[in-house]
């Protein structure tokens, strides 16, 4: 019989597995719980460390073909850089994300399914949607930014850094600079004002367009209410208006290889309509302002006769004699039978006795204002045409009440350009002037400002912001292609001339030194056909007495689209001034006008400005970004006038571009990229260089 083995020889008592597991669970239960708490605590510390310490300061939220948009969490900034991070196009300080002293964590794209869009909501303050558009043909990438407030009465603000970037564009200001980095302006509505009455506001020309030397352009849609602030050397800020309607802050940022490339693309967005040329015959004739303090039409005519005789006696050639609105009104109120009288049956020998109003080139001045003490205004009320004037209802169903304002020291009403009947009435009035006075040129003043907003009144939707100026420009076109407006916005494609802001009669940036920055500003915004301020400045309405200032101003004016005079050269009583005036008028007609006409055709096709900054030929040369005392006419002529009192030498920089420059005075030739120090330019001369291949 086989041996039977003892199953439990060990003295240790037998224990079942179930009992052991239960005892083990009880034993380790507290330890496992403590371990779980410890792991959770370590993970929490790690996440906090990642969020606060180890998280990178920036993250890419959109990427294009060569650029990308970065969120800088510590500075609350959106930054557009090249993908290789070797170039920063622009840094936008976002003022819409709450407390600036707190770091904003990583942002998460709520539109992650679309690789060209970014969406986010910040602190229940504002929602942002950014979309990327890539134009491979133009090598340009555009970021469309739309901030929408979550609540009413929220002001949204984005600020664009001026650090290492020269900025251009925006609006003309008193003491214009090029670039605009040195300008200051408090936060205010971004609309055109009359700088003579409001020197701290924005003037004409104005467009919602800003250009940076790094190759960046900022465009704001025309119908988005906008405020602007300029903080000298630091930043410029765009701000929405607080409203019950939760108005957005919306703009587009485009980037390209350099400043010229991005401007050429942005110009198409700025002016998408077909560009039309005004009457270029206007460029050939100097404009002479008639200074006459008279109180009747016949006296105005007598002053015209005297002034015309002086122009002929001093051999200053044919020109346009400009009448202000007061003189225009006096002439229009003359007996038309007198104006046309004695013409029938007169011999040629008596032609000189005809009213010179019809024999001379004159320009008249009109405005959309009408005095409340005039018969025309009372007639409009009697005929029930209150809506011919900017008006507001007296109540929900009340009668229209014209809004009163002041113009030229009189209480007036202003033409309602949204009313076809009012527009027809105004055009008939101008047509009657043209028929009786025979003038070809009309200056249309008084478009600046928003009559409603200036009086804290809510304007009709059709007349918010600067819409009045744009509509008045449409009216001006119907008056002829030689019409001159005193303000330009949303109208750079229209066949009109724009008169530049009057300047002081001095050597400062508000006088002579302000001409070239203002010229470059206008043409960058698309306003190439300009009537510059008069030689010597006309802001004070008094005659210029500084002969040197007059001559140096004349030297600049000869190379502008039109030469205009407020102070006639014979008041100095010297042959030198008269001879220089004749000489520069001839030079303007022989050298400058043909060049303008040539590049006007290029502008019409491409949108390239006729008058160009130095960086146009050398867009990657930082030296050219801040040159504010030289300009180009097309790509062929460089003009470097003397702008300092008593100076007979000046420094000149000739931009590089693989070509040479030849001095028009002595035929000296210099390589592009040359800096000419203390280059001689005597009084009566201006340094002009012609490009050679």
mmCIF file of C-alpha atoms in Angstrom, residues 342-493:
data_model
loop_
_atom_site.group_PDB
_atom_site.id
_atom_site.type_symbol
_atom_site.label_atom_id
_atom_site.label_comp_id
_atom_site.label_asym_id
_atom_site.label_seq_id
_atom_site.Cartn_x
_atom_site.Cartn_y
_atom_site.Cartn_z
ATOM 1 C CA UNK A 342 -23.020 146.421 -74.408
ATOM 2 C CA UNK A 343 -21.758 143.262 -76.043
ATOM 3 C CA UNK A 344 -24.029 143.460 -79.081
ATOM 4 C CA UNK A 345 -22.703 145.618 -81.908
ATOM 5 C CA UNK A 346 -19.396 146.475 -80.212
ATOM 6 C CA UNK A 347 -16.189 146.750 -82.239
ATOM 7 C CA UNK A 348 -13.003 144.828 -81.501
ATOM 8 C CA UNK A 349 -11.369 148.028 -80.301
ATOM 9 C CA UNK A 350 -13.825 148.176 -77.428
ATOM 10 C CA UNK A 351 -13.425 144.569 -76.387
ATOM 11 C CA UNK A 352 -11.288 145.703 -73.452
ATOM 12 C CA UNK A 353 -14.346 147.414 -71.998
ATOM 13 C CA UNK A 354 -16.209 144.151 -71.593
ATOM 14 C CA UNK A 355 -16.473 142.906 -68.010
ATOM 15 C CA UNK A 356 -13.279 140.980 -67.353
ATOM 16 C CA UNK A 357 -15.265 138.436 -65.416
ATOM 17 C CA UNK A 358 -15.953 136.710 -68.720
ATOM 18 C CA UNK A 359 -12.572 137.299 -70.321
ATOM 19 C CA UNK A 360 -10.301 135.886 -67.602
ATOM 20 C CA UNK A 361 -9.608 132.465 -66.184
ATOM 21 C CA UNK A 362 -11.147 132.706 -62.740
ATOM 22 C CA UNK A 363 -12.038 130.260 -60.020
ATOM 23 C CA UNK A 364 -15.024 130.908 -57.803
ATOM 24 C CA UNK A 365 -15.679 129.550 -54.316
ATOM 25 C CA UNK A 366 -18.938 128.042 -53.111
ATOM 26 C CA UNK A 367 -19.960 126.067 -50.056
ATOM 27 C CA UNK A 368 -22.906 123.908 -48.953
ATOM 28 C CA UNK A 369 -23.814 126.562 -46.361
ATOM 29 C CA UNK A 370 -26.609 129.099 -46.760
ATOM 30 C CA UNK A 371 -27.263 132.027 -44.443
ATOM 31 C CA UNK A 372 -30.538 131.893 -42.521
ATOM 32 C CA UNK A 373 -31.073 135.556 -43.367
ATOM 33 C CA UNK A 374 -31.064 134.959 -47.132
ATOM 34 C CA UNK A 375 -34.153 135.000 -49.362
ATOM 35 C CA UNK A 376 -33.247 131.539 -50.698
ATOM 36 C CA UNK A 377 -33.525 129.975 -47.243
ATOM 37 C CA UNK A 378 -36.841 131.654 -46.460
ATOM 38 C CA UNK A 379 -38.185 130.576 -49.852
ATOM 39 C CA UNK A 380 -37.238 126.968 -49.137
ATOM 40 C CA UNK A 381 -39.195 127.078 -45.863
ATOM 41 C CA UNK A 382 -42.219 128.662 -47.513
ATOM 42 C CA UNK A 383 -42.195 125.924 -50.145
ATOM 43 C CA UNK A 384 -41.960 123.189 -47.529
ATOM 44 C CA UNK A 385 -38.400 122.206 -48.411
ATOM 45 C CA UNK A 386 -36.999 121.997 -44.898
ATOM 46 C CA UNK A 387 -35.420 118.701 -45.924
ATOM 47 C CA UNK A 388 -33.125 120.596 -48.321
ATOM 48 C CA UNK A 389 -31.009 121.247 -45.209
ATOM 49 C CA UNK A 390 -29.527 118.945 -42.606
ATOM 50 C CA UNK A 391 -32.435 118.572 -40.211
ATOM 51 C CA UNK A 392 -33.817 116.553 -37.335
ATOM 52 C CA UNK A 393 -37.473 115.913 -36.456
ATOM 53 C CA UNK A 394 -38.870 117.846 -33.519
ATOM 54 C CA UNK A 395 -40.438 114.622 -32.209
ATOM 55 C CA UNK A 396 -41.289 111.048 -33.196
ATOM 56 C CA UNK A 397 -43.714 112.342 -35.837
ATOM 57 C CA UNK A 398 -42.690 115.982 -35.655
ATOM 58 C CA UNK A 399 -41.773 118.509 -38.310
ATOM 59 C CA UNK A 400 -38.209 118.672 -39.585
ATOM 60 C CA UNK A 401 -36.143 121.434 -37.986
ATOM 61 C CA UNK A 402 -32.967 122.525 -39.852
ATOM 62 C CA UNK A 403 -29.840 122.265 -37.701
ATOM 63 C CA UNK A 404 -28.179 125.656 -37.245
ATOM 64 C CA UNK A 405 -24.427 126.194 -37.505
ATOM 65 C CA UNK A 406 -21.922 128.963 -38.120
ATOM 66 C CA UNK A 407 -19.919 129.508 -41.289
ATOM 67 C CA UNK A 408 -17.731 132.518 -42.083
ATOM 68 C CA UNK A 409 -19.156 134.306 -39.041
ATOM 69 C CA UNK A 410 -22.816 133.869 -40.102
ATOM 70 C CA UNK A 411 -25.613 131.657 -38.831
ATOM 71 C CA UNK A 412 -26.275 129.110 -41.564
ATOM 72 C CA UNK A 413 -27.890 125.862 -42.542
ATOM 73 C CA UNK A 414 -26.049 123.140 -44.460
ATOM 74 C CA UNK A 415 -27.101 121.395 -47.656
ATOM 75 C CA UNK A 416 -28.632 117.938 -47.260
ATOM 76 C CA UNK A 417 -26.618 115.997 -49.831
ATOM 77 C CA UNK A 418 -28.799 112.906 -49.320
ATOM 78 C CA UNK A 419 -31.791 114.772 -50.805
ATOM 79 C CA UNK A 420 -31.831 114.628 -54.662
ATOM 80 C CA UNK A 421 -33.943 117.777 -54.799
ATOM 81 C CA UNK A 422 -31.436 119.703 -52.696
ATOM 82 C CA UNK A 423 -28.552 118.454 -54.844
ATOM 83 C CA UNK A 424 -30.363 119.566 -58.011
ATOM 84 C CA UNK A 425 -31.035 122.999 -56.491
ATOM 85 C CA UNK A 426 -27.337 123.403 -55.631
ATOM 86 C CA UNK A 427 -26.157 122.278 -59.062
ATOM 87 C CA UNK A 428 -28.575 124.719 -60.717
ATOM 88 C CA UNK A 429 -27.114 127.481 -58.583
ATOM 89 C CA UNK A 430 -23.549 126.613 -59.643
ATOM 90 C CA UNK A 431 -24.660 126.251 -63.265
ATOM 91 C CA UNK A 432 -26.117 129.740 -63.163
ATOM 92 C CA UNK A 433 -22.789 131.059 -61.883
ATOM 93 C CA UNK A 434 -20.937 129.319 -64.695
ATOM 94 C CA UNK A 435 -23.320 130.724 -67.286
ATOM 95 C CA UNK A 436 -23.048 134.309 -66.061
ATOM 96 C CA UNK A 437 -19.383 134.425 -64.993
ATOM 97 C CA UNK A 438 -17.890 132.032 -67.531
ATOM 98 C CA UNK A 439 -15.542 130.415 -64.988
ATOM 99 C CA UNK A 440 -14.105 126.934 -65.440
ATOM 100 C CA UNK A 441 -12.796 126.298 -61.927
ATOM 101 C CA UNK A 442 -14.924 125.924 -58.781
ATOM 102 C CA UNK A 443 -13.600 125.565 -55.234
ATOM 103 C CA UNK A 444 -16.037 123.710 -52.963
ATOM 104 C CA UNK A 445 -15.362 124.591 -49.322
ATOM 105 C CA UNK A 446 -17.021 123.633 -46.064
ATOM 106 C CA UNK A 447 -17.217 119.861 -46.246
ATOM 107 C CA UNK A 448 -15.150 119.250 -43.104
ATOM 108 C CA UNK A 449 -16.680 118.071 -39.847
ATOM 109 C CA UNK A 450 -19.911 116.344 -38.903
ATOM 110 C CA UNK A 451 -22.540 118.948 -38.104
ATOM 111 C CA UNK A 452 -24.576 116.562 -35.958
ATOM 112 C CA UNK A 453 -21.764 115.072 -33.910
ATOM 113 C CA UNK A 454 -20.223 118.515 -33.304
ATOM 114 C CA UNK A 455 -23.468 119.474 -31.541
ATOM 115 C CA UNK A 456 -23.820 116.121 -29.736
ATOM 116 C CA UNK A 457 -26.768 115.167 -31.940
ATOM 117 C CA UNK A 458 -27.385 111.688 -33.285
ATOM 118 C CA UNK A 459 -26.891 111.851 -37.064
ATOM 119 C CA UNK A 460 -28.979 109.902 -39.566
ATOM 120 C CA UNK A 461 -27.341 106.618 -40.525
ATOM 121 C CA UNK A 462 -26.550 107.940 -44.020
ATOM 122 C CA UNK A 463 -24.511 110.816 -42.545
ATOM 123 C CA UNK A 464 -22.477 109.208 -39.767
ATOM 124 C CA UNK A 465 -18.745 109.803 -39.576
ATOM 125 C CA UNK A 466 -17.279 111.233 -42.783
ATOM 126 C CA UNK A 467 -20.036 110.117 -45.157
ATOM 127 C CA UNK A 468 -20.995 113.743 -45.850
ATOM 128 C CA UNK A 469 -17.607 114.461 -47.465
ATOM 129 C CA UNK A 470 -17.866 111.422 -49.716
ATOM 130 C CA UNK A 471 -21.380 112.372 -50.829
ATOM 131 C CA UNK A 472 -20.314 115.971 -51.419
ATOM 132 C CA UNK A 473 -17.481 114.659 -53.596
ATOM 133 C CA UNK A 474 -20.088 112.884 -55.727
ATOM 134 C CA UNK A 475 -21.865 116.220 -56.094
ATOM 135 C CA UNK A 476 -18.578 117.944 -56.952
ATOM 136 C CA UNK A 477 -17.951 115.565 -59.846
ATOM 137 C CA UNK A 478 -21.192 116.753 -61.431
ATOM 138 C CA UNK A 479 -19.837 120.307 -61.330
ATOM 139 C CA UNK A 480 -16.955 119.387 -63.648
ATOM 140 C CA UNK A 481 -13.580 117.671 -63.624
ATOM 141 C CA UNK A 482 -11.782 120.887 -62.626
ATOM 142 C CA UNK A 483 -13.572 121.111 -59.271
ATOM 143 C CA UNK A 484 -11.401 121.629 -56.187
ATOM 144 C CA UNK A 485 -12.433 120.303 -52.785
ATOM 145 C CA UNK A 486 -10.960 121.295 -49.438
ATOM 146 C CA UNK A 487 -11.286 117.822 -47.895
ATOM 147 C CA UNK A 488 -10.591 114.324 -49.088
ATOM 148 C CA UNK A 489 -11.748 111.028 -47.608
ATOM 149 C CA UNK A 490 -13.177 107.957 -49.368
ATOM 150 C CA UNK A 491 -12.753 109.861 -52.641
ATOM 151 C CA UNK A 492 -9.163 109.303 -53.807
ATOM 152 C CA UNK A 493 -10.360 107.585 -57.000
#
